[in-house]
Amino acid sequence: MKGKIALEEAFCLPRLEEKQKWWASLFAVDAEKHTKEIVDIQNIRIEKMDRHGVGYMILSYTAPGVQDIYDLSEANAFAVEVNDYIAEQIKDYPDRLGALAQVSSQPLSYGFLGALVNDTQRNDASGDSMIFYDDPSWDAFWQTCTELDVPFYLHPRNPTGVFMEKLWAPRKWLIGPPFSFAQGVSLHLLGMVTNGVFDRHTRLQVIIGHLGEHIPFDLWRINHWFEDVKKPLGLNCKKTIRHYFQENIWITTSGHFSTPTLKYCVEEITDSRILSSIDYPFESFEDGSNWYDQADLEDGKKRRIGKDNAAKLFKLGNF
Ligand code: GRE
């Protein structure tokens, strides 16, 4: 399929290449290749886009990014540096490359298409304390997102502090994509649902990757327990979990290239809330694109998930 739009696609600042090499060594079989790909914006990436029919790519800064910096002025400075850098890198490719802003407390600027946050914000040096965005103190931020009418991508990050030590370190092979990433993001997103963020900000649009970070597979059970038990006990979010998945939440195919699983998600949450993505360079560009191109999916659905939904959500025009 030509003109696909991909939107969970990472880059890293070249000055942090060494740090990225270390990070890649934790996750990537070929850390050298991974590092080359993640610091590249205009060469390897665009060549792969041309080869695999990706018309437009929305880039975001790799995890944990700003969310790992607990000093506010340092966090602000890093967000500004990243945003300045990517704005400059993409400015000559308006038809091919867009970006999501890194945010700390600076306003969204540069015509970014939305913002991406890597799960919880570290709130101290130890990593024991973290900030979730389901607290009413973040209402002004959500209001800004809805006023600007831009979506917010809730991306995973690595566990920190005592949580890393007690829960994950003894089970280290579950850290990251096999399990901990989905656990972190699904806790955070369901916290936003149950703590009323989408009731206070009814137009807010939040995207989660990896075919919904396990939540779609539990929709029936979550819905049953919310509606039949937790609401009678006091849970007071106004709509059902299924409603929020129709009105506020989007999922992407990033890093989850399974046709039966995608079809299941289409059945549960419809093709109008799903966006194709790769998760490059954590996953291979070739695997993600070839899988999507060959997936046994009706043409209209393939087109909507492959590009039309993203073009509309990000106001990109026709692809
Ligand atoms: C990511 O998307 O940020 C990511 C990592 C490490 C491994 C896989 C992955 O940071 O998808």
mmCIF file of C-alpha atoms and ligand atoms in Angstrom:
data_model
loop_
_atom_site.group_PDB
_atom_site.id
_atom_site.type_symbol
_atom_site.label_atom_id
_atom_site.label_comp_id
_atom_site.label_asym_id
_atom_site.label_seq_id
_atom_site.Cartn_x
_atom_site.Cartn_y
_atom_site.Cartn_z
ATOM 1 C CA MET A 1 0.000 0.000 0.000
ATOM 2 C CA LYS A 2 1.368 3.428 -0.945
ATOM 3 C CA GLY A 3 1.073 6.556 1.189
ATOM 4 C CA LYS A 4 0.906 4.839 4.556
ATOM 5 C CA ILE A 5 1.241 7.125 7.577
ATOM 6 C CA ALA A 6 3.412 5.884 10.462
ATOM 7 C CA LEU A 7 3.298 7.621 13.841
ATOM 8 C CA GLU A 8 5.183 5.891 16.619
ATOM 9 C CA GLU A 9 8.607 6.313 15.071
ATOM 10 C CA ALA A 10 11.563 7.294 17.232
ATOM 11 C CA PHE A 11 14.663 9.466 16.926
ATOM 12 C CA CYS A 12 17.467 10.441 19.287
ATOM 13 C CA LEU A 13 19.737 13.499 19.568
ATOM 14 C CA PRO A 14 23.086 12.776 17.862
ATOM 15 C CA ARG A 15 24.950 14.188 20.887
ATOM 16 C CA LEU A 16 23.433 11.364 22.959
ATOM 17 C CA GLU A 17 24.494 8.626 20.557
ATOM 18 C CA GLU A 18 26.627 6.903 23.200
ATOM 19 C CA LYS A 19 23.763 6.856 25.682
ATOM 20 C CA GLN A 20 21.521 5.486 22.968
ATOM 21 C CA LYS A 21 24.057 2.769 22.193
ATOM 22 C CA TRP A 22 23.891 1.695 25.820
ATOM 23 C CA TRP A 23 20.068 1.790 25.776
ATOM 24 C CA ALA A 24 20.020 -0.190 22.522
ATOM 25 C CA SER A 25 22.309 -2.801 24.043
ATOM 26 C CA LEU A 26 19.521 -3.614 26.524
ATOM 27 C CA PHE A 27 16.938 -4.220 23.831
ATOM 28 C CA ALA A 28 18.409 -4.600 20.366
ATOM 29 C CA VAL A 29 20.157 -7.647 18.952
ATOM 30 C CA ASP A 30 22.197 -5.373 16.675
ATOM 31 C CA ALA A 31 22.830 -2.285 18.809
ATOM 32 C CA GLU A 32 25.123 -0.635 16.227
ATOM 33 C CA LYS A 33 22.491 -0.794 13.493
ATOM 34 C CA HIS A 34 19.792 0.370 15.872
ATOM 35 C CA THR A 35 21.882 3.357 16.981
ATOM 36 C CA LYS A 36 22.597 4.387 13.394
ATOM 37 C CA GLU A 37 18.917 4.203 12.544
ATOM 38 C CA ILE A 38 17.668 6.124 15.561
ATOM 39 C CA VAL A 39 19.994 9.113 15.083
ATOM 40 C CA ASP A 40 19.231 9.312 11.357
ATOM 41 C CA ILE A 41 16.354 11.509 10.223
ATOM 42 C CA GLN A 42 16.734 12.277 6.535
ATOM 43 C CA ASN A 43 18.673 9.443 4.912
ATOM 44 C CA ILE A 44 18.161 5.817 5.986
ATOM 45 C CA ARG A 45 14.645 6.696 7.121
ATOM 46 C CA ILE A 46 13.421 8.391 3.959
ATOM 47 C CA GLU A 47 15.015 5.702 1.824
ATOM 48 C CA LYS A 48 13.049 3.056 3.784
ATOM 49 C CA MET A 49 9.873 5.139 3.534
ATOM 50 C CA ASP A 50 10.253 5.271 -0.258
ATOM 51 C CA ARG A 51 10.989 1.568 -0.509
ATOM 52 C CA HIS A 52 8.059 0.498 1.672
ATOM 53 C CA GLY A 53 5.306 2.903 0.690
ATOM 54 C CA VAL A 54 5.290 5.066 3.810
ATOM 55 C CA GLY A 55 4.233 8.498 2.548
ATOM 56 C CA TYR A 56 4.454 10.378 5.809
ATOM 57 C CA MET A 57 6.123 9.715 9.140
ATOM 58 C CA ILE A 58 5.426 11.417 12.468
ATOM 59 C CA LEU A 59 8.553 11.316 14.620
ATOM 60 C CA SER A 60 8.884 11.409 18.376
ATOM 61 C CA TYR A 61 11.791 11.488 20.798
ATOM 62 C CA THR A 62 12.800 8.089 22.129
ATOM 63 C CA ALA A 63 11.888 6.974 25.660
ATOM 64 C CA PRO A 64 12.318 7.978 28.410
ATOM 65 C CA GLY A 65 13.176 11.478 27.115
ATOM 66 C CA VAL A 66 12.037 14.416 29.207
ATOM 67 C CA GLN A 67 10.119 12.058 31.510
ATOM 68 C CA ASP A 68 13.367 10.895 33.081
ATOM 69 C CA ILE A 69 14.479 14.384 34.152
ATOM 70 C CA TYR A 70 13.092 15.448 37.520
ATOM 71 C CA ASP A 71 14.660 18.915 37.669
ATOM 72 C CA LEU A 72 12.102 21.198 36.014
ATOM 73 C CA SER A 73 14.528 23.678 34.472
ATOM 74 C CA GLU A 74 16.678 20.852 33.096
ATOM 75 C CA ALA A 75 13.549 19.146 31.773
ATOM 76 C CA ASN A 76 12.448 22.363 30.085
ATOM 77 C CA ALA A 77 15.875 22.883 28.546
ATOM 78 C CA PHE A 78 15.930 19.330 27.198
ATOM 79 C CA ALA A 79 12.434 19.632 25.714
ATOM 80 C CA VAL A 80 13.447 22.900 24.015
ATOM 81 C CA GLU A 81 16.636 21.339 22.646
ATOM 82 C CA VAL A 82 14.802 18.294 21.265
ATOM 83 C CA ASN A 83 11.976 20.358 19.786
ATOM 84 C CA ASP A 84 14.388 22.869 18.186
ATOM 85 C CA TYR A 85 16.421 20.012 16.755
ATOM 86 C CA ILE A 86 13.573 18.056 15.209
ATOM 87 C CA ALA A 87 11.809 21.163 13.883
ATOM 88 C CA GLU A 88 15.019 22.057 12.019
ATOM 89 C CA GLN A 89 15.534 18.498 10.764
ATOM 90 C CA ILE A 90 12.049 18.126 9.284
ATOM 91 C CA LYS A 91 11.497 21.639 7.976
ATOM 92 C CA ASP A 92 12.600 20.863 4.416
ATOM 93 C CA TYR A 93 10.376 17.753 4.244
ATOM 94 C CA PRO A 94 6.873 19.072 4.945
ATOM 95 C CA ASP A 95 5.250 16.423 2.750
ATOM 96 C CA ARG A 96 7.156 13.516 4.302
ATOM 97 C CA LEU A 97 8.035 14.221 7.949
ATOM 98 C CA GLY A 98 6.139 15.618 10.935
ATOM 99 C CA ALA A 99 6.788 15.391 14.669
ATOM 100 C CA LEU A 100 5.211 15.192 18.085
ATOM 101 C CA ALA A 101 6.513 17.651 20.662
ATOM 102 C CA GLN A 102 8.402 16.663 23.798
ATOM 103 C CA VAL A 103 6.663 18.555 26.571
ATOM 104 C CA SER A 104 7.706 19.621 30.009
ATOM 105 C CA SER A 105 6.072 22.917 30.879
ATOM 106 C CA GLN A 106 6.789 24.726 27.632
ATOM 107 C CA PRO A 107 3.943 25.492 25.242
ATOM 108 C CA LEU A 108 3.443 23.428 22.089
ATOM 109 C CA SER A 109 4.972 25.334 19.207
ATOM 110 C CA TYR A 110 6.479 24.949 15.728
ATOM 111 C CA GLY A 111 3.333 23.472 14.245
ATOM 112 C CA PHE A 112 3.974 20.104 15.876
ATOM 113 C CA LEU A 113 1.140 17.698 15.222
ATOM 114 C CA GLY A 114 0.579 16.806 18.872
ATOM 115 C CA ALA A 115 2.628 15.791 21.888
ATOM 116 C CA LEU A 116 4.128 12.539 23.100
ATOM 117 C CA VAL A 117 4.834 11.709 26.713
ATOM 118 C CA ASN A 118 6.695 8.631 27.899
ATOM 119 C CA ASP A 119 4.340 7.307 30.570
ATOM 120 C CA THR A 120 5.016 8.645 34.074
ATOM 121 C CA GLN A 121 7.266 11.622 34.825
ATOM 122 C CA ARG A 122 10.148 10.822 37.189
ATOM 123 C CA ASN A 123 9.750 13.114 40.198
ATOM 124 C CA ASP A 124 12.946 12.528 42.168
ATOM 125 C CA ALA A 125 16.466 11.176 41.833
ATOM 126 C CA SER A 126 15.587 7.753 43.229
ATOM 127 C CA GLY A 127 12.766 7.124 40.778
ATOM 128 C CA ASP A 128 10.463 6.092 43.656
ATOM 129 C CA SER A 129 8.218 9.064 43.085
ATOM 130 C CA MET A 130 6.485 9.605 39.782
ATOM 131 C CA ILE A 131 3.857 11.863 38.302
ATOM 132 C CA PHE A 132 0.754 10.424 36.631
ATOM 133 C CA TYR A 133 -1.317 12.710 34.419
ATOM 134 C CA ASP A 134 -4.630 11.488 35.805
ATOM 135 C CA ASP A 135 -4.590 14.061 38.620
ATOM 136 C CA PRO A 136 -6.789 17.189 38.274
ATOM 137 C CA SER A 137 -3.655 19.342 38.580
ATOM 138 C CA TRP A 138 -3.028 18.476 34.894
ATOM 139 C CA ASP A 139 -6.378 19.840 33.735
ATOM 140 C CA ALA A 140 -4.770 22.984 32.299
ATOM 141 C CA PHE A 141 -2.520 20.809 30.148
ATOM 142 C CA TRP A 142 -5.466 18.770 28.828
ATOM 143 C CA GLN A 143 -7.360 21.963 28.194
ATOM 144 C CA THR A 144 -4.457 23.225 26.080
ATOM 145 C CA CYS A 145 -4.426 19.973 24.069
ATOM 146 C CA THR A 146 -8.141 20.260 23.362
ATOM 147 C CA GLU A 147 -7.936 23.983 22.578
ATOM 148 C CA LEU A 148 -5.109 23.333 20.125
ATOM 149 C CA ASP A 149 -7.102 20.318 18.934
ATOM 150 C CA VAL A 150 -4.019 18.084 18.870
ATOM 151 C CA PRO A 151 -3.734 14.471 20.002
ATOM 152 C CA PHE A 152 -1.576 13.216 22.860
ATOM 153 C CA TYR A 153 0.437 10.013 22.513
ATOM 154 C CA LEU A 154 0.981 8.089 25.751
ATOM 155 C CA HIS A 155 4.113 6.047 25.050
ATOM 156 C CA PRO A 156 5.742 3.506 27.376
ATOM 157 C CA ARG A 157 8.907 3.961 29.408
ATOM 158 C CA ASN A 158 11.073 1.793 31.628
ATOM 159 C CA PRO A 159 10.125 1.224 35.292
ATOM 160 C CA THR A 160 12.083 3.173 37.921
ATOM 161 C CA GLY A 161 13.133 3.126 41.582
ATOM 162 C CA VAL A 162 11.535 0.739 43.997
ATOM 163 C CA PHE A 163 9.168 -0.568 41.329
ATOM 164 C CA MET A 164 12.090 -1.600 39.173
ATOM 165 C CA GLU A 165 13.857 -3.107 42.158
ATOM 166 C CA LYS A 166 10.939 -5.077 43.633
ATOM 167 C CA LEU A 167 8.753 -5.943 40.677
ATOM 168 C CA TRP A 168 10.871 -6.028 37.578
ATOM 169 C CA ALA A 169 14.558 -6.566 38.302
ATOM 170 C CA PRO A 170 13.946 -10.119 39.569
ATOM 171 C CA ARG A 171 12.046 -10.753 36.315
ATOM 172 C CA LYS A 172 14.321 -8.800 34.040
ATOM 173 C CA TRP A 173 13.319 -10.457 30.756
ATOM 174 C CA LEU A 174 9.835 -9.021 31.148
ATOM 175 C CA ILE A 175 11.094 -5.426 31.199
ATOM 176 C CA GLY A 176 10.152 -3.436 28.099
ATOM 177 C CA PRO A 177 8.144 -4.643 25.104
ATOM 178 C CA PRO A 178 7.339 -8.195 26.330
ATOM 179 C CA PHE A 179 5.337 -6.929 29.303
ATOM 180 C CA SER A 180 6.336 -3.966 31.501
ATOM 181 C CA PHE A 181 5.688 -1.307 28.842
ATOM 182 C CA ALA A 182 2.073 -2.401 28.394
ATOM 183 C CA GLN A 183 1.555 -2.674 32.152
ATOM 184 C CA GLY A 184 2.779 0.875 32.697
ATOM 185 C CA VAL A 185 0.746 2.510 29.950
ATOM 186 C CA SER A 186 -2.447 0.552 30.603
ATOM 187 C CA LEU A 187 -2.321 1.478 34.321
ATOM 188 C CA HIS A 188 -1.812 5.123 33.375
ATOM 189 C CA LEU A 189 -4.546 5.248 30.730
ATOM 190 C CA LEU A 190 -7.106 3.384 32.851
ATOM 191 C CA GLY A 191 -6.200 5.787 35.673
ATOM 192 C CA MET A 192 -7.112 8.654 33.351
ATOM 193 C CA VAL A 193 -10.437 6.952 32.563
ATOM 194 C CA THR A 194 -11.377 6.174 36.175
ATOM 195 C CA ASN A 195 -10.142 9.509 37.544
ATOM 196 C CA GLY A 196 -12.404 11.380 35.156
ATOM 197 C CA VAL A 197 -9.925 13.034 32.769
ATOM 198 C CA PHE A 198 -12.113 12.222 29.735
ATOM 199 C CA ASP A 199 -15.242 13.447 31.526
ATOM 200 C CA ARG A 200 -13.607 16.801 32.246
ATOM 201 C CA HIS A 201 -12.086 16.980 28.747
ATOM 202 C CA THR A 202 -14.609 15.316 26.505
ATOM 203 C CA ARG A 203 -12.819 16.219 23.268
ATOM 204 C CA LEU A 204 -9.379 15.007 24.384
ATOM 205 C CA GLN A 205 -7.794 12.497 21.977
ATOM 206 C CA VAL A 206 -5.212 10.093 23.401
ATOM 207 C CA ILE A 207 -3.258 7.559 21.341
ATOM 208 C CA ILE A 208 -1.682 4.408 22.741
ATOM 209 C CA GLY A 209 0.498 2.034 20.747
ATOM 210 C CA HIS A 210 1.083 -1.714 20.504
ATOM 211 C CA LEU A 211 -2.555 -2.513 19.679
ATOM 212 C CA GLY A 212 -3.770 -0.878 22.850
ATOM 213 C CA GLU A 213 -1.241 -2.077 25.451
ATOM 214 C CA HIS A 214 -3.341 -5.180 26.255
ATOM 215 C CA ILE A 215 -6.506 -3.231 27.133
ATOM 216 C CA PRO A 216 -8.646 -4.282 24.109
ATOM 217 C CA PHE A 217 -8.229 -7.929 25.085
ATOM 218 C CA ASP A 218 -9.699 -7.174 28.502
ATOM 219 C CA LEU A 219 -12.495 -4.820 27.402
ATOM 220 C CA TRP A 220 -15.320 -7.145 28.266
ATOM 221 C CA ARG A 221 -13.943 -7.842 31.732
ATOM 222 C CA ILE A 222 -13.058 -4.219 32.474
ATOM 223 C CA ASN A 223 -16.496 -3.103 31.283
ATOM 224 C CA HIS A 224 -18.244 -5.753 33.352
ATOM 225 C CA TRP A 225 -16.379 -4.847 36.537
ATOM 226 C CA PHE A 226 -16.679 -1.083 36.044
ATOM 227 C CA GLU A 227 -20.382 -1.161 35.251
ATOM 228 C CA ASP A 228 -21.625 -3.984 37.466
ATOM 229 C CA VAL A 229 -19.420 -3.668 40.549
ATOM 230 C CA LYS A 230 -17.181 -0.585 40.720
ATOM 231 C CA LYS A 231 -19.810 1.989 39.729
ATOM 232 C CA PRO A 232 -22.285 0.738 42.349
ATOM 233 C CA LEU A 233 -19.350 0.974 44.807
ATOM 234 C CA GLY A 234 -18.540 4.572 43.835
ATOM 235 C CA LEU A 235 -16.548 4.693 40.582
ATOM 236 C CA ASN A 236 -17.995 7.782 38.975
ATOM 237 C CA CYS A 237 -16.641 8.072 35.459
ATOM 238 C CA LYS A 238 -19.612 9.019 33.325
ATOM 239 C CA LYS A 239 -19.354 6.705 30.330
ATOM 240 C CA THR A 240 -18.422 3.097 29.757
ATOM 241 C CA ILE A 241 -14.895 2.047 28.888
ATOM 242 C CA ARG A 242 -16.215 1.165 25.416
ATOM 243 C CA HIS A 243 -17.461 4.729 24.972
ATOM 244 C CA TYR A 244 -14.032 6.189 25.789
ATOM 245 C CA PHE A 245 -12.534 3.840 23.192
ATOM 246 C CA GLN A 246 -14.985 5.277 20.631
ATOM 247 C CA GLU A 247 -14.693 8.941 21.557
ATOM 248 C CA ASN A 248 -11.289 9.637 23.120
ATOM 249 C CA ILE A 249 -8.841 6.776 22.660
ATOM 250 C CA TRP A 250 -6.974 5.537 19.582
ATOM 251 C CA ILE A 251 -4.697 2.535 19.262
ATOM 252 C CA THR A 252 -1.857 1.947 16.804
ATOM 253 C CA THR A 253 -0.361 -1.204 15.324
ATOM 254 C CA SER A 254 3.155 -0.164 16.411
ATOM 255 C CA GLY A 255 5.336 -3.183 17.153
ATOM 256 C CA HIS A 256 2.422 -5.618 16.999
ATOM 257 C CA PHE A 257 2.332 -7.204 13.572
ATOM 258 C CA SER A 258 -0.303 -9.897 14.045
ATOM 259 C CA THR A 259 -3.288 -10.057 11.682
ATOM 260 C CA PRO A 260 -5.566 -12.137 13.973
ATOM 261 C CA THR A 261 -4.895 -9.665 16.789
ATOM 262 C CA LEU A 262 -5.560 -6.673 14.554
ATOM 263 C CA LYS A 263 -8.823 -8.247 13.350
ATOM 264 C CA TYR A 264 -9.843 -8.820 16.933
ATOM 265 C CA CYS A 265 -9.205 -5.122 17.691
ATOM 266 C CA VAL A 266 -11.232 -4.109 14.607
ATOM 267 C CA GLU A 267 -14.098 -6.212 15.927
ATOM 268 C CA GLU A 268 -13.868 -4.790 19.454
ATOM 269 C CA ILE A 269 -13.161 -1.108 18.818
ATOM 270 C CA THR A 270 -13.795 -0.717 15.032
ATOM 271 C CA ASP A 271 -11.419 0.274 12.244
ATOM 272 C CA SER A 272 -12.258 3.948 12.826
ATOM 273 C CA ARG A 273 -10.103 4.094 16.005
ATOM 274 C CA ILE A 274 -7.008 2.216 14.776
ATOM 275 C CA LEU A 275 -3.891 3.742 13.142
ATOM 276 C CA SER A 276 -1.075 1.853 11.440
ATOM 277 C CA SER A 277 2.469 2.378 12.736
ATOM 278 C CA ILE A 278 5.796 0.591 12.798
ATOM 279 C CA ASP A 279 7.761 1.430 16.002
ATOM 280 C CA TYR A 280 10.919 1.996 13.981
ATOM 281 C CA PRO A 281 13.768 1.501 14.743
ATOM 282 C CA PHE A 282 12.816 -0.744 17.674
ATOM 283 C CA GLU A 283 11.094 -2.962 15.115
ATOM 284 C CA SER A 284 12.257 -3.449 11.566
ATOM 285 C CA PHE A 285 10.753 -1.087 9.018
ATOM 286 C CA GLU A 286 10.550 -3.971 6.538
ATOM 287 C CA ASP A 287 8.679 -6.300 8.934
ATOM 288 C CA GLY A 288 6.127 -3.640 9.869
ATOM 289 C CA SER A 289 5.448 -2.410 6.332
ATOM 290 C CA ASN A 290 5.422 -5.815 4.644
ATOM 291 C CA TRP A 291 3.123 -7.234 7.269
ATOM 292 C CA TYR A 292 0.656 -4.377 6.869
ATOM 293 C CA ASP A 293 0.779 -4.470 3.057
ATOM 294 C CA GLN A 294 0.101 -8.202 3.003
ATOM 295 C CA ALA A 295 -2.384 -8.404 5.894
ATOM 296 C CA ASP A 296 -5.623 -10.060 4.908
ATOM 297 C CA LEU A 297 -7.889 -7.092 5.603
ATOM 298 C CA GLU A 298 -10.716 -5.702 3.507
ATOM 299 C CA ASP A 299 -9.510 -2.791 1.285
ATOM 300 C CA GLY A 300 -11.579 -0.060 2.925
ATOM 301 C CA LYS A 301 -10.408 -1.048 6.412
ATOM 302 C CA LYS A 302 -6.799 -1.296 5.260
ATOM 303 C CA ARG A 303 -6.982 2.185 3.792
ATOM 304 C CA ARG A 304 -8.637 3.723 6.839
ATOM 305 C CA ILE A 305 -6.176 2.147 9.286
ATOM 306 C CA GLY A 306 -3.198 2.630 6.942
ATOM 307 C CA LYS A 307 -3.695 6.329 6.290
ATOM 308 C CA ASP A 308 -7.168 7.917 6.255
ATOM 309 C CA ASN A 309 -7.697 7.873 10.027
ATOM 310 C CA ALA A 310 -4.262 9.423 10.730
ATOM 311 C CA ALA A 311 -4.662 12.006 7.944
ATOM 312 C CA LYS A 312 -7.918 13.120 9.552
ATOM 313 C CA LEU A 313 -6.732 13.025 13.168
ATOM 314 C CA PHE A 314 -3.552 14.992 12.390
ATOM 315 C CA LYS A 315 -5.212 17.153 9.677
ATOM 316 C CA LEU A 316 -2.674 16.130 7.054
ATOM 317 C CA GLY A 317 -4.835 16.384 3.943
ATOM 318 C CA ASN A 318 -4.883 13.576 1.410
ATOM 319 C CA PHE A 319 -2.331 10.793 1.149
HETATM 320 C C1 GRE B 1 10.256 2.245 22.560
HETATM 321 O O1 GRE B 1 9.283 2.188 21.777
HETATM 322 O O2 GRE B 1 10.591 3.284 23.120
HETATM 323 C C2 GRE B 1 11.061 1.019 22.795
HETATM 324 C C3 GRE B 1 12.191 1.106 23.597
HETATM 325 C C4 GRE B 1 12.960 -0.037 23.811
HETATM 326 C C5 GRE B 1 12.592 -1.227 23.235
HETATM 327 C C6 GRE B 1 11.466 -1.303 22.406
HETATM 328 C C7 GRE B 1 10.696 -0.197 22.195
HETATM 329 O O3 GRE B 1 12.550 2.280 24.161
HETATM 330 O O4 GRE B 1 9.584 -0.263 21.426
#
